[in-house]
Amino acid sequence: MSHQAHPTKLTPACLSKMRAEGTKISMITAYDYTSARLLDQAGIDVLLVGDSLGMVVQGKENTLPVTLEEMIYHTEMVARGAGRAIVIADLPFPVVQLGVESALNASVQIIKRTRATGVKVEGGENRVPVIRALLEAGIPVMGHCGLLPQDIRRLGGYKIQRDAETLRRDVRAVAETGVMAIVLECVTADLAREITRESTVPTIGIGSGSGCDGQVLVFHDMFGFTDPAAHLPKHARRYAHLGEVVTDAARRYIADVRAGSFPSPDESF
Ligand code: KIV
């Protein structure tokens, strides 16, 4: 089944079919209705309401402060803008860390109060009981192995993951639960390619080379909305410089207002 054969809503099963056909999966983070609508119109396969919103939308230091209510607020907007794309919401810290009941309660709220397709769970073998419980409740799950931003306190920084044995074990355990796909974050390219070959479910890479079954980028990184002075991760290709476009347009507007040339008679009633 080619992805062009899905003019209507994609389902989690479509991701495995795309993999089987050799069609790469495209995923971008989204946090509001307008960006979701634009990305959906462009033909994106998956919209991820990432807890990265803590950093790129809220300007915080990491993803840890993001709350369940905030995830629901943003996911509801994104799902309204998505026609064809699958919509996945991150389970924010510490929903999964608090165990099965906490993860079930939070995921049920996300599914009932938004039109999300499913949720994403960070973690490896240690998160299998949570993932199984969600799948048994009929909630589709995307896994996330490799660099785990919710573990930033323990990791001490956003570092490339090279421990092949741990990564293989984690991806195997998470894949066996029947998740729709697994995000592989910051894994060396050769290892990510091998893990992808061995995996029974599609992998979606970020900073993990071209050997994954799909790719994901953070909206603000790829469209040039992040602070130009801030460090852009090596993997984040910048497809546009929209931050500069906005600043330039705002400068021209300010100049027009100050000069009294906006609004013109044609723009007045
Ligand atoms: O929160 C997020 O945006 C993510 C991606 C980096 C995969 O989890």
mmCIF file of C-alpha atoms and ligand atoms in Angstrom:
data_model
loop_
_atom_site.group_PDB
_atom_site.id
_atom_site.type_symbol
_atom_site.label_atom_id
_atom_site.label_comp_id
_atom_site.label_asym_id
_atom_site.label_seq_id
_atom_site.Cartn_x
_atom_site.Cartn_y
_atom_site.Cartn_z
ATOM 1 C CA MET A 1 0.000 0.000 0.000
ATOM 2 C CA SER A 2 1.580 3.304 -0.995
ATOM 3 C CA HIS A 3 1.032 6.342 1.202
ATOM 4 C CA GLN A 4 -0.704 8.054 -1.736
ATOM 5 C CA ALA A 5 -3.344 5.359 -1.355
ATOM 6 C CA HIS A 6 -4.425 6.985 1.940
ATOM 7 C CA PRO A 7 -6.343 10.132 1.053
ATOM 8 C CA THR A 8 -8.264 9.655 4.301
ATOM 9 C CA LYS A 9 -7.043 9.219 7.868
ATOM 10 C CA LEU A 10 -3.935 7.082 8.300
ATOM 11 C CA THR A 11 -4.063 4.399 10.985
ATOM 12 C CA PRO A 12 -1.241 2.907 13.085
ATOM 13 C CA ALA A 13 -1.273 -0.171 10.813
ATOM 14 C CA CYS A 14 -0.389 2.039 7.828
ATOM 15 C CA LEU A 15 3.071 2.632 9.323
ATOM 16 C CA SER A 16 3.971 -1.072 9.135
ATOM 17 C CA LYS A 17 2.567 -1.252 5.618
ATOM 18 C CA MET A 18 4.664 1.737 4.584
ATOM 19 C CA ARG A 19 7.730 0.020 6.016
ATOM 20 C CA ALA A 20 6.950 -3.215 4.160
ATOM 21 C CA GLU A 21 6.651 -1.249 0.909
ATOM 22 C CA GLY A 22 9.871 0.684 1.547
ATOM 23 C CA THR A 23 8.049 4.024 1.892
ATOM 24 C CA LYS A 24 9.786 6.183 4.496
ATOM 25 C CA ILE A 25 7.590 7.630 7.259
ATOM 26 C CA SER A 26 7.650 11.414 7.802
ATOM 27 C CA MET A 27 6.870 12.917 11.212
ATOM 28 C CA ILE A 28 7.109 16.520 12.477
ATOM 29 C CA THR A 29 6.204 17.923 15.872
ATOM 30 C CA ALA A 30 3.207 20.257 16.020
ATOM 31 C CA TYR A 31 1.692 22.208 18.884
ATOM 32 C CA ASP A 32 -1.275 24.124 17.450
ATOM 33 C CA TYR A 33 -4.111 24.043 14.920
ATOM 34 C CA THR A 34 -2.506 26.200 12.208
ATOM 35 C CA SER A 35 0.814 24.393 12.012
ATOM 36 C CA ALA A 36 -0.991 21.029 12.116
ATOM 37 C CA ARG A 37 -3.260 22.082 9.243
ATOM 38 C CA LEU A 38 -0.311 23.272 7.118
ATOM 39 C CA LEU A 39 1.748 20.134 7.759
ATOM 40 C CA ASP A 40 -1.260 17.905 7.095
ATOM 41 C CA GLN A 41 -1.914 19.698 3.794
ATOM 42 C CA ALA A 42 1.733 19.067 2.855
ATOM 43 C CA GLY A 43 1.141 15.327 3.337
ATOM 44 C CA ILE A 44 2.939 14.606 6.604
ATOM 45 C CA ASP A 45 2.281 11.073 7.897
ATOM 46 C CA VAL A 46 2.499 11.663 11.657
ATOM 47 C CA LEU A 47 2.089 14.804 13.780
ATOM 48 C CA LEU A 48 3.792 14.453 17.142
ATOM 49 C CA VAL A 49 2.618 16.688 19.962
ATOM 50 C CA GLY A 50 5.977 16.391 21.677
ATOM 51 C CA ASP A 51 6.681 17.435 25.224
ATOM 52 C CA SER A 52 9.455 19.406 23.489
ATOM 53 C CA LEU A 53 6.745 22.074 23.646
ATOM 54 C CA GLY A 54 8.177 22.847 27.081
ATOM 55 C CA MET A 55 11.320 24.129 25.362
ATOM 56 C CA VAL A 56 10.201 25.497 21.986
ATOM 57 C CA VAL A 57 6.750 26.868 22.913
ATOM 58 C CA GLN A 58 7.130 27.666 26.624
ATOM 59 C CA GLY A 59 10.844 28.605 26.573
ATOM 60 C CA LYS A 60 11.732 26.311 29.457
ATOM 61 C CA GLU A 61 15.055 24.591 30.028
ATOM 62 C CA ASN A 62 13.848 21.017 29.384
ATOM 63 C CA THR A 63 10.699 18.914 28.936
ATOM 64 C CA LEU A 64 10.193 18.024 32.614
ATOM 65 C CA PRO A 65 7.823 20.866 33.650
ATOM 66 C CA VAL A 66 5.217 20.077 30.942
ATOM 67 C CA THR A 67 1.910 18.982 32.501
ATOM 68 C CA LEU A 68 -0.777 16.568 31.351
ATOM 69 C CA GLU A 69 -3.268 19.452 31.063
ATOM 70 C CA GLU A 70 -0.858 21.302 28.754
ATOM 71 C CA MET A 71 -0.410 18.195 26.613
ATOM 72 C CA ILE A 72 -4.193 17.842 26.329
ATOM 73 C CA TYR A 73 -4.586 21.542 25.474
ATOM 74 C CA HIS A 74 -2.052 21.364 22.621
ATOM 75 C CA THR A 75 -3.094 17.917 21.383
ATOM 76 C CA GLU A 76 -6.724 18.978 21.057
ATOM 77 C CA MET A 77 -5.680 21.893 18.797
ATOM 78 C CA VAL A 78 -3.345 19.758 16.687
ATOM 79 C CA ALA A 79 -5.919 16.992 16.227
ATOM 80 C CA ARG A 80 -8.438 19.590 14.980
ATOM 81 C CA GLY A 81 -5.966 20.650 12.278
ATOM 82 C CA ALA A 82 -5.090 17.109 11.193
ATOM 83 C CA GLY A 83 -7.064 15.386 8.461
ATOM 84 C CA ARG A 84 -4.949 12.551 7.104
ATOM 85 C CA ALA A 85 -2.070 12.471 9.598
ATOM 86 C CA ILE A 86 -1.840 10.232 12.636
ATOM 87 C CA VAL A 87 -1.671 12.396 15.807
ATOM 88 C CA ILE A 88 0.484 11.189 18.693
ATOM 89 C CA ALA A 89 0.687 12.869 22.108
ATOM 90 C CA ASP A 90 3.688 12.489 24.402
ATOM 91 C CA LEU A 91 2.944 11.224 27.904
ATOM 92 C CA PRO A 92 4.668 13.959 29.932
ATOM 93 C CA PHE A 93 6.930 13.430 32.942
ATOM 94 C CA PRO A 94 6.139 11.792 35.420
ATOM 95 C CA VAL A 95 3.001 10.097 34.073
ATOM 96 C CA VAL A 96 4.800 6.922 32.978
ATOM 97 C CA GLN A 97 7.372 6.989 35.781
ATOM 98 C CA LEU A 98 4.481 6.757 38.311
ATOM 99 C CA GLY A 99 3.383 3.414 36.883
ATOM 100 C CA VAL A 100 0.615 1.625 35.048
ATOM 101 C CA GLU A 101 -2.386 3.264 36.727
ATOM 102 C CA SER A 102 -1.041 6.775 36.237
ATOM 103 C CA ALA A 103 -0.224 6.085 32.552
ATOM 104 C CA LEU A 104 -3.652 4.531 31.937
ATOM 105 C CA ASN A 105 -5.520 7.433 33.570
ATOM 106 C CA ALA A 106 -3.527 10.044 31.643
ATOM 107 C CA SER A 107 -3.834 8.253 28.292
ATOM 108 C CA VAL A 108 -7.577 7.757 28.695
ATOM 109 C CA GLN A 109 -7.931 11.505 29.312
ATOM 110 C CA ILE A 110 -5.876 12.293 26.211
ATOM 111 C CA ILE A 111 -7.922 9.936 24.048
ATOM 112 C CA LYS A 112 -11.300 11.096 25.446
ATOM 113 C CA ARG A 113 -10.590 14.859 25.386
ATOM 114 C CA THR A 114 -8.642 15.145 22.118
ATOM 115 C CA ARG A 115 -8.891 13.369 18.778
ATOM 116 C CA ALA A 116 -5.366 11.923 19.108
ATOM 117 C CA THR A 117 -4.640 8.536 17.558
ATOM 118 C CA GLY A 118 -2.393 7.401 20.391
ATOM 119 C CA VAL A 119 0.350 8.251 22.885
ATOM 120 C CA LYS A 120 4.154 8.055 22.954
ATOM 121 C CA VAL A 121 5.994 6.452 25.860
ATOM 122 C CA GLU A 122 9.680 7.183 26.530
ATOM 123 C CA GLY A 123 11.710 4.222 27.764
ATOM 124 C CA GLY A 124 12.849 0.688 27.081
ATOM 125 C CA GLU A 125 12.412 -2.674 28.752
ATOM 126 C CA ASN A 126 11.406 -0.977 32.046
ATOM 127 C CA ARG A 127 8.319 0.543 30.381
ATOM 128 C CA VAL A 128 6.950 -2.716 28.937
ATOM 129 C CA PRO A 129 4.269 -3.199 31.674
ATOM 130 C CA VAL A 130 2.933 0.310 31.046
ATOM 131 C CA ILE A 131 2.930 -0.126 27.260
ATOM 132 C CA ARG A 132 1.170 -3.508 27.513
ATOM 133 C CA ALA A 133 -1.542 -2.056 29.773
ATOM 134 C CA LEU A 134 -2.187 0.805 27.335
ATOM 135 C CA LEU A 135 -2.359 -1.525 24.339
ATOM 136 C CA GLU A 136 -4.729 -3.842 26.218
ATOM 137 C CA ALA A 137 -6.957 -0.816 26.894
ATOM 138 C CA GLY A 138 -7.086 -0.225 23.131
ATOM 139 C CA ILE A 139 -4.794 2.825 23.155
ATOM 140 C CA PRO A 140 -2.241 2.772 20.302
ATOM 141 C CA VAL A 141 1.320 3.406 21.505
ATOM 142 C CA MET A 142 4.505 4.713 19.891
ATOM 143 C CA GLY A 143 7.726 3.793 21.715
ATOM 144 C CA HIS A 144 10.779 6.022 22.209
ATOM 145 C CA CYS A 145 14.245 4.528 22.852
ATOM 146 C CA GLY A 146 17.813 5.851 22.778
ATOM 147 C CA LEU A 147 18.225 9.314 24.253
ATOM 148 C CA LEU A 148 15.318 9.870 26.663
ATOM 149 C CA PRO A 149 14.864 13.617 27.370
ATOM 150 C CA GLN A 150 12.701 12.807 30.429
ATOM 151 C CA ASP A 151 15.815 11.143 31.929
ATOM 152 C CA ILE A 152 17.880 14.335 31.537
ATOM 153 C CA ARG A 153 18.605 14.618 35.270
ATOM 154 C CA ARG A 154 20.143 11.122 35.328
ATOM 155 C CA LEU A 155 21.899 11.464 31.950
ATOM 156 C CA GLY A 156 23.368 14.884 32.745
ATOM 157 C CA GLY A 157 23.007 16.089 29.125
ATOM 158 C CA TYR A 158 21.668 15.335 25.644
ATOM 159 C CA LYS A 159 24.283 12.777 24.568
ATOM 160 C CA ILE A 160 24.625 10.337 21.666
ATOM 161 C CA GLN A 161 23.610 6.806 22.735
ATOM 162 C CA ARG A 162 26.237 4.139 21.954
ATOM 163 C CA ASP A 163 25.436 1.261 24.315
ATOM 164 C CA ALA A 164 24.492 -1.292 21.653
ATOM 165 C CA GLU A 165 23.512 -4.059 24.052
ATOM 166 C CA THR A 166 21.085 -1.903 26.078
ATOM 167 C CA LEU A 167 19.584 -0.305 22.981
ATOM 168 C CA ARG A 168 19.043 -3.668 21.251
ATOM 169 C CA ARG A 169 17.429 -5.094 24.396
ATOM 170 C CA ASP A 170 15.165 -2.058 24.844
ATOM 171 C CA VAL A 171 14.020 -1.892 21.215
ATOM 172 C CA ARG A 172 13.385 -5.664 21.112
ATOM 173 C CA ALA A 173 11.325 -5.543 24.335
ATOM 174 C CA VAL A 174 9.280 -2.505 23.258
ATOM 175 C CA ALA A 175 8.740 -3.858 19.717
ATOM 176 C CA GLU A 176 7.468 -7.182 21.100
ATOM 177 C CA THR A 177 4.588 -5.384 22.848
ATOM 178 C CA GLY A 178 3.148 -4.431 19.442
ATOM 179 C CA VAL A 179 3.737 -0.659 19.420
ATOM 180 C CA MET A 180 3.003 1.041 16.070
ATOM 181 C CA ALA A 181 6.606 2.357 15.752
ATOM 182 C CA ILE A 182 9.600 3.323 17.877
ATOM 183 C CA VAL A 183 11.359 6.701 17.874
ATOM 184 C CA LEU A 184 15.143 6.230 17.996
ATOM 185 C CA GLU A 185 16.720 9.406 19.357
ATOM 186 C CA CYS A 186 20.436 10.211 19.005
ATOM 187 C CA VAL A 187 21.688 6.705 18.260
ATOM 188 C CA THR A 188 24.818 6.347 16.115
ATOM 189 C CA ALA A 189 23.852 5.841 12.458
ATOM 190 C CA ASP A 190 25.328 2.345 12.015
ATOM 191 C CA LEU A 191 23.724 1.041 15.193
ATOM 192 C CA ALA A 192 20.342 2.593 14.317
ATOM 193 C CA ARG A 193 20.510 0.941 10.878
ATOM 194 C CA GLU A 194 21.254 -2.479 12.432
ATOM 195 C CA ILE A 195 18.531 -2.070 15.076
ATOM 196 C CA THR A 196 16.064 -1.068 12.357
ATOM 197 C CA ARG A 197 16.960 -4.178 10.339
ATOM 198 C CA GLU A 198 16.391 -6.363 13.405
ATOM 199 C CA SER A 199 13.236 -4.571 14.617
ATOM 200 C CA THR A 200 9.784 -6.045 14.059
ATOM 201 C CA VAL A 201 8.183 -2.571 14.016
ATOM 202 C CA PRO A 202 9.128 0.602 12.096
ATOM 203 C CA THR A 203 11.760 2.915 13.591
ATOM 204 C CA ILE A 204 11.548 6.704 13.285
ATOM 205 C CA GLY A 205 14.887 8.420 13.763
ATOM 206 C CA ILE A 206 15.930 11.793 15.114
ATOM 207 C CA GLY A 207 19.687 12.277 15.069
ATOM 208 C CA SER A 208 20.011 8.573 14.205
ATOM 209 C CA GLY A 209 21.054 8.620 10.545
ATOM 210 C CA SER A 210 19.242 7.598 7.377
ATOM 211 C CA GLY A 211 18.890 3.877 8.118
ATOM 212 C CA CYS A 212 15.644 4.254 10.094
ATOM 213 C CA ASP A 213 12.218 3.607 8.555
ATOM 214 C CA GLY A 214 11.249 7.238 9.021
ATOM 215 C CA GLN A 215 12.434 10.595 10.341
ATOM 216 C CA VAL A 216 11.136 13.172 12.799
ATOM 217 C CA LEU A 217 12.174 16.803 13.295
ATOM 218 C CA VAL A 218 11.094 19.468 15.760
ATOM 219 C CA PHE A 219 8.947 22.147 14.033
ATOM 220 C CA HIS A 220 10.824 25.159 15.418
ATOM 221 C CA ASP A 221 14.235 23.712 14.471
ATOM 222 C CA MET A 222 13.333 22.799 10.896
ATOM 223 C CA PHE A 223 11.486 26.026 10.040
ATOM 224 C CA GLY A 224 13.999 28.354 11.672
ATOM 225 C CA PHE A 225 11.987 29.620 14.644
ATOM 226 C CA THR A 226 14.591 28.759 17.261
ATOM 227 C CA ASP A 227 16.802 31.514 18.637
ATOM 228 C CA PRO A 228 19.605 32.009 16.039
ATOM 229 C CA ALA A 229 22.051 32.436 18.937
ATOM 230 C CA ALA A 230 21.045 29.064 20.422
ATOM 231 C CA HIS A 231 22.819 25.845 19.496
ATOM 232 C CA LEU A 232 21.011 23.938 16.716
ATOM 233 C CA PRO A 233 21.533 20.173 16.991
ATOM 234 C CA LYS A 234 23.678 18.720 14.164
ATOM 235 C CA HIS A 235 20.785 16.553 12.942
ATOM 236 C CA ALA A 236 18.272 19.411 12.634
ATOM 237 C CA ARG A 237 18.253 20.427 8.956
ATOM 238 C CA ARG A 238 16.809 23.945 8.577
ATOM 239 C CA TYR A 239 14.298 23.907 5.725
ATOM 240 C CA ALA A 240 13.265 27.568 6.111
ATOM 241 C CA HIS A 241 14.201 30.704 8.031
ATOM 242 C CA LEU A 242 10.729 31.764 9.095
ATOM 243 C CA GLY A 243 11.958 33.461 12.266
ATOM 244 C CA GLU A 244 13.763 36.021 10.084
ATOM 245 C CA VAL A 245 10.675 36.406 7.857
ATOM 246 C CA VAL A 246 8.511 37.173 10.924
ATOM 247 C CA THR A 247 11.012 39.646 12.426
ATOM 248 C CA ASP A 248 11.409 41.437 9.096
ATOM 249 C CA ALA A 249 7.633 41.664 8.544
ATOM 250 C CA ALA A 250 7.148 42.938 12.113
ATOM 251 C CA ARG A 251 9.821 45.648 11.568
ATOM 252 C CA ARG A 252 8.058 46.828 8.404
ATOM 253 C CA TYR A 253 4.702 46.924 10.218
ATOM 254 C CA ILE A 254 6.180 48.912 13.117
ATOM 255 C CA ALA A 255 7.717 51.385 10.646
ATOM 256 C CA ASP A 256 4.368 51.750 8.795
ATOM 257 C CA VAL A 257 2.470 52.346 12.060
ATOM 258 C CA ARG A 258 4.995 54.921 13.193
ATOM 259 C CA ALA A 259 4.895 56.662 9.779
ATOM 260 C CA GLY A 260 1.088 56.694 9.793
ATOM 261 C CA SER A 261 1.007 54.766 6.475
ATOM 262 C CA PHE A 262 -0.893 51.832 7.985
ATOM 263 C CA PRO A 263 -3.831 51.560 7.668
ATOM 264 C CA SER A 264 -4.344 53.154 4.244
ATOM 265 C CA PRO A 265 -7.787 54.431 3.155
ATOM 266 C CA ASP A 266 -8.278 51.073 1.336
ATOM 267 C CA GLU A 267 -7.702 49.259 4.594
ATOM 268 C CA SER A 268 -10.196 51.428 6.480
ATOM 269 C CA PHE A 269 -14.024 51.353 6.687
HETATM 270 O O1 KIV B 1 9.130 15.794 22.384
HETATM 271 C C1 KIV B 1 9.521 15.623 21.208
HETATM 272 O O2 KIV B 1 9.486 16.528 20.362
HETATM 273 C C2 KIV B 1 10.061 14.312 20.855
HETATM 274 C C3 KIV B 1 10.818 14.213 19.562
HETATM 275 C C4 KIV B 1 12.155 14.805 19.729
HETATM 276 C C5 KIV B 1 10.875 12.819 19.066
HETATM 277 O O3 KIV B 1 9.910 13.395 21.588
#
